[in-house]
Tab-separated table of C-alpha atoms and ligand atoms in Angstrom:
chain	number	residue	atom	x	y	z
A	1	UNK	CA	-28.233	7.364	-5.191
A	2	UNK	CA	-25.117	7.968	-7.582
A	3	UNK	CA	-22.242	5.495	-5.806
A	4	UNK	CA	-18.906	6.863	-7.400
A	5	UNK	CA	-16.783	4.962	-4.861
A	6	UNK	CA	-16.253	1.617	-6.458
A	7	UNK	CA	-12.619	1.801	-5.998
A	8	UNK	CA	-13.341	1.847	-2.035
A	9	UNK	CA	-15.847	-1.102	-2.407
A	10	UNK	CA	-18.525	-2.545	-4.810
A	11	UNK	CA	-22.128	-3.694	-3.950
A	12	UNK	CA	-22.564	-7.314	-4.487
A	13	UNK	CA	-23.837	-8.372	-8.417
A	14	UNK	CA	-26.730	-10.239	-8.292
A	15	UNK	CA	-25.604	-13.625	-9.864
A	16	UNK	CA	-22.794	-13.537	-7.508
A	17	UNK	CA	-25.442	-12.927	-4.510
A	18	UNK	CA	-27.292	-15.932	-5.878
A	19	UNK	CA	-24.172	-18.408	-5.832
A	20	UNK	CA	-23.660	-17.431	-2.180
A	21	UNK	CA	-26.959	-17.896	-1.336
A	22	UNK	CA	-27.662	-21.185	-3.361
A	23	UNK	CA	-24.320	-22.695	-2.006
A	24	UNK	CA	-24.677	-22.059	1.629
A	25	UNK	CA	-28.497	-23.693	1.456
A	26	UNK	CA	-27.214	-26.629	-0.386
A	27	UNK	CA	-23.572	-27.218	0.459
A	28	UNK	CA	-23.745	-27.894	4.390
A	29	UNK	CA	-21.026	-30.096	4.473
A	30	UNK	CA	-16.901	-29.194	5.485
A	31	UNK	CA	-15.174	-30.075	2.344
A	32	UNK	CA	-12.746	-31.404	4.738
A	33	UNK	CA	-14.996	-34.298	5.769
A	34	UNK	CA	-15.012	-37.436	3.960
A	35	UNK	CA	-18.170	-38.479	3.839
A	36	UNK	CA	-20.439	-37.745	0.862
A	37	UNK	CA	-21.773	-34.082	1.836
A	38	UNK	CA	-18.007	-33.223	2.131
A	39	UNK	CA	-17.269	-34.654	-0.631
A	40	UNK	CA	-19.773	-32.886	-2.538
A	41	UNK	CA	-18.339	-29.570	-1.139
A	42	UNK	CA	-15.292	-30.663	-1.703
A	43	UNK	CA	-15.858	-30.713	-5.456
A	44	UNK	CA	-17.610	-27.475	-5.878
A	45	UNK	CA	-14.076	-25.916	-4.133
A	46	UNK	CA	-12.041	-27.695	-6.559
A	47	UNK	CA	-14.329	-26.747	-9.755
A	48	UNK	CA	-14.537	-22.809	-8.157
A	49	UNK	CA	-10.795	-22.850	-7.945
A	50	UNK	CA	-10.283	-24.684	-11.061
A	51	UNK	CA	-12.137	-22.035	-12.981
A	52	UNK	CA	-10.688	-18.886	-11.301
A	53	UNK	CA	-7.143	-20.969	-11.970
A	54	UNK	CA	-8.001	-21.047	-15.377
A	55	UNK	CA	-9.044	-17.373	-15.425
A	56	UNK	CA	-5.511	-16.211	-14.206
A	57	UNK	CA	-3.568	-19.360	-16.312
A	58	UNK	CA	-2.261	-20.861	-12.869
A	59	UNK	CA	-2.572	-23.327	-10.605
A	60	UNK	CA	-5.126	-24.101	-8.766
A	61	UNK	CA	-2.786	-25.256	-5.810
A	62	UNK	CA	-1.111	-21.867	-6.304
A	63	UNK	CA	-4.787	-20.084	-5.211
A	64	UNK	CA	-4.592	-19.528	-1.449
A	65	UNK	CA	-8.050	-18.160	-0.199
A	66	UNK	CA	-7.968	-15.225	2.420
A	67	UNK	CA	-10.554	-12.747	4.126
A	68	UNK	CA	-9.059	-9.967	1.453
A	69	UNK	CA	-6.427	-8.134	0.262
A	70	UNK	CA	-4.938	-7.092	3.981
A	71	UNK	CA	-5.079	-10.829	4.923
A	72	UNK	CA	-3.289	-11.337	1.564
A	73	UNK	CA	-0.832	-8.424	1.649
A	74	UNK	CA	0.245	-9.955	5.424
A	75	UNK	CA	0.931	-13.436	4.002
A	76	UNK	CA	2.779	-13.032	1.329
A	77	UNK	CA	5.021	-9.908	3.151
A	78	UNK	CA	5.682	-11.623	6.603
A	79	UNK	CA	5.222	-15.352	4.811
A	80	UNK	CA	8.277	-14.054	2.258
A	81	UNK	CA	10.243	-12.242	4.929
A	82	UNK	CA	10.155	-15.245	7.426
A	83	UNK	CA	10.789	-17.435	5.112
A	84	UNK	CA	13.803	-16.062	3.633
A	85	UNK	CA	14.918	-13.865	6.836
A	86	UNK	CA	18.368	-16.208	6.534
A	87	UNK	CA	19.360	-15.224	3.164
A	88	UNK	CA	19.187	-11.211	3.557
A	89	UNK	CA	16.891	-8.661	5.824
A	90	UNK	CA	16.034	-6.198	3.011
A	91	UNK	CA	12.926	-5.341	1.615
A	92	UNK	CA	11.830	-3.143	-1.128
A	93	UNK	CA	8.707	-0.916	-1.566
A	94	UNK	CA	7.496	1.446	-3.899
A	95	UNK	CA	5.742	5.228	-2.232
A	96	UNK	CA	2.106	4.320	-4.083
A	97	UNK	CA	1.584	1.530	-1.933
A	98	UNK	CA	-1.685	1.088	0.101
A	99	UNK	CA	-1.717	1.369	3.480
A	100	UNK	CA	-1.656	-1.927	4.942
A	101	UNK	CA	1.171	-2.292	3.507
A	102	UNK	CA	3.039	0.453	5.219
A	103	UNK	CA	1.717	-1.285	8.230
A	104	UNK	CA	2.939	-4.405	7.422
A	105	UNK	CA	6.639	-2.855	7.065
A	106	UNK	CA	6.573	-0.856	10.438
A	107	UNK	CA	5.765	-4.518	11.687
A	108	UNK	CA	8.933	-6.028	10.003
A	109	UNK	CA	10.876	-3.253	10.546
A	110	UNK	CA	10.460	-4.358	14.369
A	111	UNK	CA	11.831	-7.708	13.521
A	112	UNK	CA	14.905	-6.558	12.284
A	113	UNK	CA	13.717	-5.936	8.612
A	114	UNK	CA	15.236	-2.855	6.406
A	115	UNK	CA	12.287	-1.331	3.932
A	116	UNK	CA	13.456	0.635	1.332
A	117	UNK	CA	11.283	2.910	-0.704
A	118	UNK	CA	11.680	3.075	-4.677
A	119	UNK	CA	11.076	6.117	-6.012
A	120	UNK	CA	8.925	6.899	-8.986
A	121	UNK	CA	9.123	9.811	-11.761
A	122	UNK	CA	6.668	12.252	-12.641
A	123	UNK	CA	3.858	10.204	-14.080
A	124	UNK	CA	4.173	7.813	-11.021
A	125	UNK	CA	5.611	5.136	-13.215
A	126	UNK	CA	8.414	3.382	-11.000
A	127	UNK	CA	12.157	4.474	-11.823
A	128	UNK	CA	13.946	1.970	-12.878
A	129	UNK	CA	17.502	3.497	-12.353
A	130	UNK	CA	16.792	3.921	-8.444
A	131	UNK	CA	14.720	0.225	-8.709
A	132	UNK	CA	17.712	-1.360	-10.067
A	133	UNK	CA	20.121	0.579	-7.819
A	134	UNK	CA	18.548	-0.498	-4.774
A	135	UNK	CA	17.820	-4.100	-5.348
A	136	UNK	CA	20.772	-5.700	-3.621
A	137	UNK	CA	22.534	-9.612	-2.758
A	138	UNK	CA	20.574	-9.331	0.512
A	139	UNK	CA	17.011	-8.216	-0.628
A	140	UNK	CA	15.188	-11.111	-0.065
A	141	UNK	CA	11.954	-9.445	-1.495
A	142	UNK	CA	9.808	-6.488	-4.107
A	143	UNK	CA	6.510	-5.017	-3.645
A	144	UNK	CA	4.594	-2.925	-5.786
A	145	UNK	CA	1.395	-2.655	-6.453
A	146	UNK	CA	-0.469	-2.970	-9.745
A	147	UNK	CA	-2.763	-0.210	-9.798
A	148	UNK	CA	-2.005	2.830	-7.386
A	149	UNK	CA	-5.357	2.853	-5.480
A	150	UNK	CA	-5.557	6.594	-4.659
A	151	UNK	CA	-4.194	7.846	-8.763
A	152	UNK	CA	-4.895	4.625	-10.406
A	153	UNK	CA	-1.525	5.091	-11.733
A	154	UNK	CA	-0.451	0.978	-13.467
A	155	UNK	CA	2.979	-0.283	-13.296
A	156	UNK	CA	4.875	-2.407	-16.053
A	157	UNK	CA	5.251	-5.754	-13.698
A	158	UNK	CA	6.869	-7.707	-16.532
A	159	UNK	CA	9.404	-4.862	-16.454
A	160	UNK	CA	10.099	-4.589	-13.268
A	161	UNK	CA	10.122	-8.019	-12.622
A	162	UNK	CA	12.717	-8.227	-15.511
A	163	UNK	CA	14.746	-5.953	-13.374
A	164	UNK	CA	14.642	-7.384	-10.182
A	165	UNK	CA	15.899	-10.924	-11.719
A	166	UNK	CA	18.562	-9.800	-13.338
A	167	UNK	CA	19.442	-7.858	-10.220
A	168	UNK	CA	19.009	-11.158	-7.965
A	169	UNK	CA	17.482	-14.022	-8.981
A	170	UNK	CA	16.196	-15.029	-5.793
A	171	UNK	CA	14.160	-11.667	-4.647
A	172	UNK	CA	10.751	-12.656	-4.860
A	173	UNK	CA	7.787	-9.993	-6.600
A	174	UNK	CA	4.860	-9.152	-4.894
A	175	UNK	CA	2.045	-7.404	-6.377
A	176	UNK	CA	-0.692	-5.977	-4.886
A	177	UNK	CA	-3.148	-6.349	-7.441
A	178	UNK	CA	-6.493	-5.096	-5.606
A	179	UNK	CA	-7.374	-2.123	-7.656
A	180	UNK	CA	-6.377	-3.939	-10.707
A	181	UNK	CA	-8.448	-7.209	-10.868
A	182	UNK	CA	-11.590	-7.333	-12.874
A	183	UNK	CA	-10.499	-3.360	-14.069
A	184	UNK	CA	-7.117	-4.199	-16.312
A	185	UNK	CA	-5.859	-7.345	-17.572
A	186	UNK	CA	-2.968	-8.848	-15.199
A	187	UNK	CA	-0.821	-11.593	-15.952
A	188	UNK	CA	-0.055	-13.320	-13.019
A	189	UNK	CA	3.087	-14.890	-14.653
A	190	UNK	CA	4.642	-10.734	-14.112
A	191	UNK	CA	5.005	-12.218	-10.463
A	192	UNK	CA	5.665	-14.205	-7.795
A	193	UNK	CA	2.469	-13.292	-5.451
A	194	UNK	CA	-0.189	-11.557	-5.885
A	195	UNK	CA	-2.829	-10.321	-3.724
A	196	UNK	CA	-6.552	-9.319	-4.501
A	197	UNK	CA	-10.058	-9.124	-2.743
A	198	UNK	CA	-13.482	-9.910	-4.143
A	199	UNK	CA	-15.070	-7.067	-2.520
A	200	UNK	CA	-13.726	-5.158	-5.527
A	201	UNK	CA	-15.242	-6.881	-8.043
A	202	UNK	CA	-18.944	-6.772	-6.943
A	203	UNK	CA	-17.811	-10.057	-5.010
A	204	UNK	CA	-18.489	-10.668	-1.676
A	205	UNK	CA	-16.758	-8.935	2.002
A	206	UNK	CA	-14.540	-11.547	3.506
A	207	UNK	CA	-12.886	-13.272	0.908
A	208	UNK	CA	-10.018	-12.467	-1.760
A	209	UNK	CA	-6.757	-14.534	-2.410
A	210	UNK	CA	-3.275	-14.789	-2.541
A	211	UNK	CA	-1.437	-16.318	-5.925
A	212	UNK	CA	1.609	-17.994	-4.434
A	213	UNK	CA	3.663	-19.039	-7.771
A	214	UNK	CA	4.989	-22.723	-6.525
A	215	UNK	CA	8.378	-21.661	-7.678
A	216	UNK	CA	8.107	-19.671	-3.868
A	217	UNK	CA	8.345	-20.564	-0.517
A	218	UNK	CA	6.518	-18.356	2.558
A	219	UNK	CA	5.968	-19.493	5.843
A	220	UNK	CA	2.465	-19.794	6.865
A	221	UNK	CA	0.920	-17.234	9.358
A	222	UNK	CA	-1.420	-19.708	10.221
A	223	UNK	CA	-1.381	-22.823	11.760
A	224	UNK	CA	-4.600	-25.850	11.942
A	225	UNK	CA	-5.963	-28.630	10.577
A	226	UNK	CA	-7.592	-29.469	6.898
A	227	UNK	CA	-6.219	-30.451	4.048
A	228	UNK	CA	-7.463	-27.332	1.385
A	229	UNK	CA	-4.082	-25.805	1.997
A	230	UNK	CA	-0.982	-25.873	3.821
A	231	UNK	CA	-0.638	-21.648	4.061
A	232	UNK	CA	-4.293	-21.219	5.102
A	233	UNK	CA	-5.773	-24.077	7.224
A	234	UNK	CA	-9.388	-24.744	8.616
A	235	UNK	CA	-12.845	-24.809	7.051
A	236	UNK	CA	-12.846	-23.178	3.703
A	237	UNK	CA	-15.736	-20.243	3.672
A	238	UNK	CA	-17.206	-22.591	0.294
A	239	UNK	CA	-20.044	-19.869	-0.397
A	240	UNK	CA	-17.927	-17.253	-0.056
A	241	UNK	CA	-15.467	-19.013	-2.184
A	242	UNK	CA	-17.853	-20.016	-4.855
A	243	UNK	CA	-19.258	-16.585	-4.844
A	244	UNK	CA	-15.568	-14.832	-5.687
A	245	UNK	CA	-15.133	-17.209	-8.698
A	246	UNK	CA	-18.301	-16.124	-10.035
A	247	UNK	CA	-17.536	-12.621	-9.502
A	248	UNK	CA	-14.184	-13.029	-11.146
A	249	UNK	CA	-15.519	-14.764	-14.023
A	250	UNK	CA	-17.749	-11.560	-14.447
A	251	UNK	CA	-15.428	-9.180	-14.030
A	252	UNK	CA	-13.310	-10.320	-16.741
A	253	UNK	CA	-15.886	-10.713	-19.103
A	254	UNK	CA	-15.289	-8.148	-21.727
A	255	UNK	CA	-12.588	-6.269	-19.415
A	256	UNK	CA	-11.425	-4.423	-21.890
A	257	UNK	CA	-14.704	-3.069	-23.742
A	258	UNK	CA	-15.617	-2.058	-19.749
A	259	UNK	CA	-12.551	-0.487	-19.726
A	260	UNK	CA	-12.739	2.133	-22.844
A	261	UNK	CA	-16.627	2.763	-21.714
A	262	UNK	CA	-15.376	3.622	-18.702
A	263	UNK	CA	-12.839	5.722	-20.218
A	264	UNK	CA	-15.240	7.827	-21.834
A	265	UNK	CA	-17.072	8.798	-18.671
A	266	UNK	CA	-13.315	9.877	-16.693
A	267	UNK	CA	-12.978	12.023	-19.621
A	268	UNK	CA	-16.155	13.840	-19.438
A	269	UNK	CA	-15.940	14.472	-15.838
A	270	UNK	CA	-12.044	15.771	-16.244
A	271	UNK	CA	-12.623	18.271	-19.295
A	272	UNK	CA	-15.862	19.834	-16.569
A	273	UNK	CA	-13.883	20.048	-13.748
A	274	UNK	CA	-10.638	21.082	-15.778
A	275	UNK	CA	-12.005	24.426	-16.762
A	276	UNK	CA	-12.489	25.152	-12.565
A	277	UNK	CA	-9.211	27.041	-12.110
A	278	UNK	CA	-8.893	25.887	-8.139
A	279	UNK	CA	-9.430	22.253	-9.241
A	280	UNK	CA	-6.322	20.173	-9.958
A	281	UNK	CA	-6.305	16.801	-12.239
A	282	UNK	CA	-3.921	14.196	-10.583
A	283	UNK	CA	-4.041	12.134	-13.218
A	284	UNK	CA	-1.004	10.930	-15.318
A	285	UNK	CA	-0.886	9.019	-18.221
A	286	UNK	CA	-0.437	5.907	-16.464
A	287	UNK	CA	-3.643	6.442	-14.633
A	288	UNK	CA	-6.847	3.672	-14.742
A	289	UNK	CA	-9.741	5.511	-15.751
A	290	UNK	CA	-11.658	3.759	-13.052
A	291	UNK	CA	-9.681	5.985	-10.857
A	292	UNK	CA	-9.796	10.027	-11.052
A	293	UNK	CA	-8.559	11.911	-8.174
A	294	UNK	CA	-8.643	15.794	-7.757
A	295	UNK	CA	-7.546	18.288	-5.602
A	296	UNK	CA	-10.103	20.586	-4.965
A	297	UNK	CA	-7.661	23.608	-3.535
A	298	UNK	CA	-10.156	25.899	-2.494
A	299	UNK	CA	-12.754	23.655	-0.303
A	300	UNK	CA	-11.839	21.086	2.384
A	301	UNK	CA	-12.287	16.814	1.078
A	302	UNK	CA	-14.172	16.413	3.973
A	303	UNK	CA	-16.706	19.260	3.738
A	304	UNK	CA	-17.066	18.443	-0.278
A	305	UNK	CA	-17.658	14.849	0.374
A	306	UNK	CA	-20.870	15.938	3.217
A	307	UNK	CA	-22.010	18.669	0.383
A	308	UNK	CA	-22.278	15.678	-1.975
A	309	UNK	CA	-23.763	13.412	0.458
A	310	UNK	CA	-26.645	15.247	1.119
A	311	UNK	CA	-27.587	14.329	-2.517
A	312	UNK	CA	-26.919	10.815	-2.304
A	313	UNK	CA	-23.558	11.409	-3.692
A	314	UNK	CA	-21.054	9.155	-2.355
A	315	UNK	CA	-17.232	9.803	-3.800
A	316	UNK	CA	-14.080	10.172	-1.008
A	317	UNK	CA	-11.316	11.533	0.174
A	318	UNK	CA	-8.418	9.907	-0.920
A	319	UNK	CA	-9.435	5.933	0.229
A	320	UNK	CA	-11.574	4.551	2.423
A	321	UNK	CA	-8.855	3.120	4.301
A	322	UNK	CA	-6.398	6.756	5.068
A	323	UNK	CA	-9.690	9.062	4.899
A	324	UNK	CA	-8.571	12.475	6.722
A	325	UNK	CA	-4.887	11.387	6.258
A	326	UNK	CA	-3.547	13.607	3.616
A	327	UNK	CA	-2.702	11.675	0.173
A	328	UNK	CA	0.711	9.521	0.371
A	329	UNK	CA	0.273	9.254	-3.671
A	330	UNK	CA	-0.330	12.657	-4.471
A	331	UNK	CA	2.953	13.726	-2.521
A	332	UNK	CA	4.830	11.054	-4.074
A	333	UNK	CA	3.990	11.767	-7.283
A	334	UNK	CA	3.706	15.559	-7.502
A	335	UNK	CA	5.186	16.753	-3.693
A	336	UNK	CA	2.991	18.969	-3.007
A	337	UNK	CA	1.227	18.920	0.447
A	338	UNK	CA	-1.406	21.184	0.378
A	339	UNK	CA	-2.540	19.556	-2.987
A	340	UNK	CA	-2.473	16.147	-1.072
A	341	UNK	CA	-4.170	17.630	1.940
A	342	UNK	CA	-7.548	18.327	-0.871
A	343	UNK	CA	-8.047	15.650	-2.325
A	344	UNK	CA	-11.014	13.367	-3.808
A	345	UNK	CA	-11.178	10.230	-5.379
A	346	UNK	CA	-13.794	9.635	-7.977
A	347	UNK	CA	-14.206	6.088	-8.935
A	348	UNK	CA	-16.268	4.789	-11.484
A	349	UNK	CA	-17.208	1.412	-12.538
A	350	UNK	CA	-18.664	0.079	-15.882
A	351	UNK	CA	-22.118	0.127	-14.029
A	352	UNK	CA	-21.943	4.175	-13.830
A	353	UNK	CA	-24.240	5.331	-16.284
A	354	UNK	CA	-23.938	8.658	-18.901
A	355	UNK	CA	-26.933	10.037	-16.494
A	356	UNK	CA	-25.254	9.738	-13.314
A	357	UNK	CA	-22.169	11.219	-14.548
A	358	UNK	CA	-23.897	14.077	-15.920
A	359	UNK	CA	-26.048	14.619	-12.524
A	360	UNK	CA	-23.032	14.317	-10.826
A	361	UNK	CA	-21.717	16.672	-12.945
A	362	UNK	CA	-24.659	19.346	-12.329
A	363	UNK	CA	-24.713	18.792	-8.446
A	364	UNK	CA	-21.176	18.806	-8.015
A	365	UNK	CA	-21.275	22.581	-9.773
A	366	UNK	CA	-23.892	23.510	-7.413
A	367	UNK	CA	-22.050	22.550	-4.364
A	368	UNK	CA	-18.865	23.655	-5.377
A	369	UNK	CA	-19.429	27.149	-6.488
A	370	UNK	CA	-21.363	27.526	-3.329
A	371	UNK	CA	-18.706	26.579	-1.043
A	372	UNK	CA	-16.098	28.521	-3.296
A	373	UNK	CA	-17.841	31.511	-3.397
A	374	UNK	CA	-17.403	31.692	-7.059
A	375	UNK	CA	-20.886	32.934	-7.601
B	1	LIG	N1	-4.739	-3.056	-1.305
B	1	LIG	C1	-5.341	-2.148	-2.070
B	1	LIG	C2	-4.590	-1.594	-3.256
B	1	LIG	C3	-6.632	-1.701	-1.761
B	1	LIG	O1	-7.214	-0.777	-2.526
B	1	LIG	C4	-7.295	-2.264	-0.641
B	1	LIG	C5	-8.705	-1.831	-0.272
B	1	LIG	N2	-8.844	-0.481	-0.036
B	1	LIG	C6	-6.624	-3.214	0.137
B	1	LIG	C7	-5.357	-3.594	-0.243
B	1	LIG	C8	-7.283	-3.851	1.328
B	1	LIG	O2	-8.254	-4.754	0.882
B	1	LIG	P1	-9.278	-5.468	1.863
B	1	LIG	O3	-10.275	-4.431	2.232
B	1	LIG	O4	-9.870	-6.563	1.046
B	1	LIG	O5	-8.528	-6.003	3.009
């Protein structure tokens, strides 16, 4: 099998599968309870927090657990807007978002909420003039993702935050920060919130988190019992929790030599499917190379991604989460529909190997001069 969809998920790492399984045989207690077994949990979920804290140079009280990055994106979007709902209605997002955010708009929008959409120049990079133009008394709140999860396209957050403040002070930043975690370095200090999910770090399903800077207010979503935290009550998922810092302190283990290695890979696959002439490169110089999307113009996503499948290929559409929807990003960025409507996303991890790139490379010729006809 040759997995080239790590931006869509990651399999679990085996350490990290170890923690889980080593803390949910020995940890049976709530870390809510007070007697010793809680207790004992209740330690391990300080330490775990404490570390990925330390990772991210925050506060541990500032890391709010969550089943993901939806869970994440919904707290900190409806948590800000509710909060703040008194001060001004408006809301500002960029067009690379990811979906559940969109979502998560059309939902405030029925509350009486006014989204505006920043637009971005031709390398996807967020314009400034129109950013600064359209942050106003009343906009209580800025979200924009880190990495672009369809063209890996990164933002400048210490930028953009810079001009958000000095448009109003009190608009808070979100940052979506899924497809950046464990692939780029982040500061979390760029922003007020930030969302993330451990399934995209070889972590486990079901459990990400929200940074919530304590300079920020949001009203919870959720309401219970326990004292682990105010924004997200009940029995923390300790395993799960454990698991994610262990995966976190992986990922960022030696980020940045990952990053070039992967680097080298994106480039081999974009000079061999450059020279295809129906085969389009949406990739700016902003892009991740974890992330390479192309249009293939002359053979449906769908029918390229089942071609590749047979051989134990897996790469997709444009994500996992809008497959058969055409591409958002690639409109945004280059407004062209019928290049958005072919898209694929290629992503590759620091696990892909020179081999699997190159057999990818082979089968992929196979399969697409086939269904081109260019033989
Ligand atoms: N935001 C981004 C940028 C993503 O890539 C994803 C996952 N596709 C999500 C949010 C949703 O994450 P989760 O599956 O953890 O809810």
């Amino acid at each position: 099998m040759i997995y080239l969809d790590y931006s869509a998920t990651t399999p679990v790492d085996i350490s990290v599968f170890d923690t889980l399984s080593t803390v949910t045989k020995n940890f049976i207690g709530n870390a809510n309870s007070i007697h010793s077994l809680g207790q004992k949990s209740s330690e391990l979920l300080e330490s775990a927090t404490k570390q990925i804290a330390d990772i991210f140079g925050v506060n541990p009280s500032e890391i709010v657990y969550t089943s993901g990055a939806t869970e994440a994106n919904n707290m900190a979007l409806i948590g800000a807007a509710l909060a703040n709902h008194k001060k001004g209605k408006h809301i500002i997002v960029s067009k690379l978002e990811h979906p559940s955010i969109y979502a998560i708009c059309d939902y405030l929008k029925t509350m009486g909420f006014e989204i505006s959409y920043v637009n971005n120049d031709k390398e996807g990079l967020i314009d400034f003039d129109d950013l600064k133009e359209k942050v106003r008394e009343d906009t209580i709140l800025v979200s924009i993702c880190a990495v672009n999860s369809e063209i890996g396209v990164r933002q400048p957050l210490k930028m953009i935050r810079q001009i958000i403040k000095k448009e109003n002070m009190g608009t808070i930043f979100h940052s979506d920060m899924t497809q950046a975690i464990g692939k780029v370095s982040v500061n979390m200090h760029d922003v007020d919130l930030a969302s993330m999910s451990g399934h995209k770090i070889f972590g486990p399903k079901g459990i990400g988190f929200l940074y919530k800077s304590s300079m920020v207010k949001i009203t919870p979503l959720i309401y219970g019992s326990g004292k682990s935290n105010d924004l997200k009550p009940g029995t923390p998922p300790l395993p799960l929790i454990a698991a994610l810092s262990k995966a976190i302190r992986l990922a960022n283990d030696g980020l940045e030599k990952k990053e070039r290695f992967v680097s080298l890979l994106n480039d081999k696959i974009t000079s061999s499917l450059s020279k295809y002439p129906n085969i389009i490169i949406n990739k700016t110089k902003y892009s991740i190379p974890q992330i390479l999307n192309i249009s293939v113009m002359d053979v449906m996503p769908e029918v390229m991604v089942h071609a590749l499948d047979k051989h134990e290929i897996y790469v997709s559409t444009n994500t996992a989460c809008s497959s058969g929807d055409i591409s958002n990003s690639v409109i945004a960025i280059y407004n062209d529909i019928n290049r958005a409507k072919h898209t694929l996303r290629i992503s590759l991890s620091y696990v892909t190997t020179t081999e699997e790139v190159n057999r990818f490379l082979k089968i992929f010729k196979e399969e697409y001069e086939n269904l081109s006809n260019l033989k």
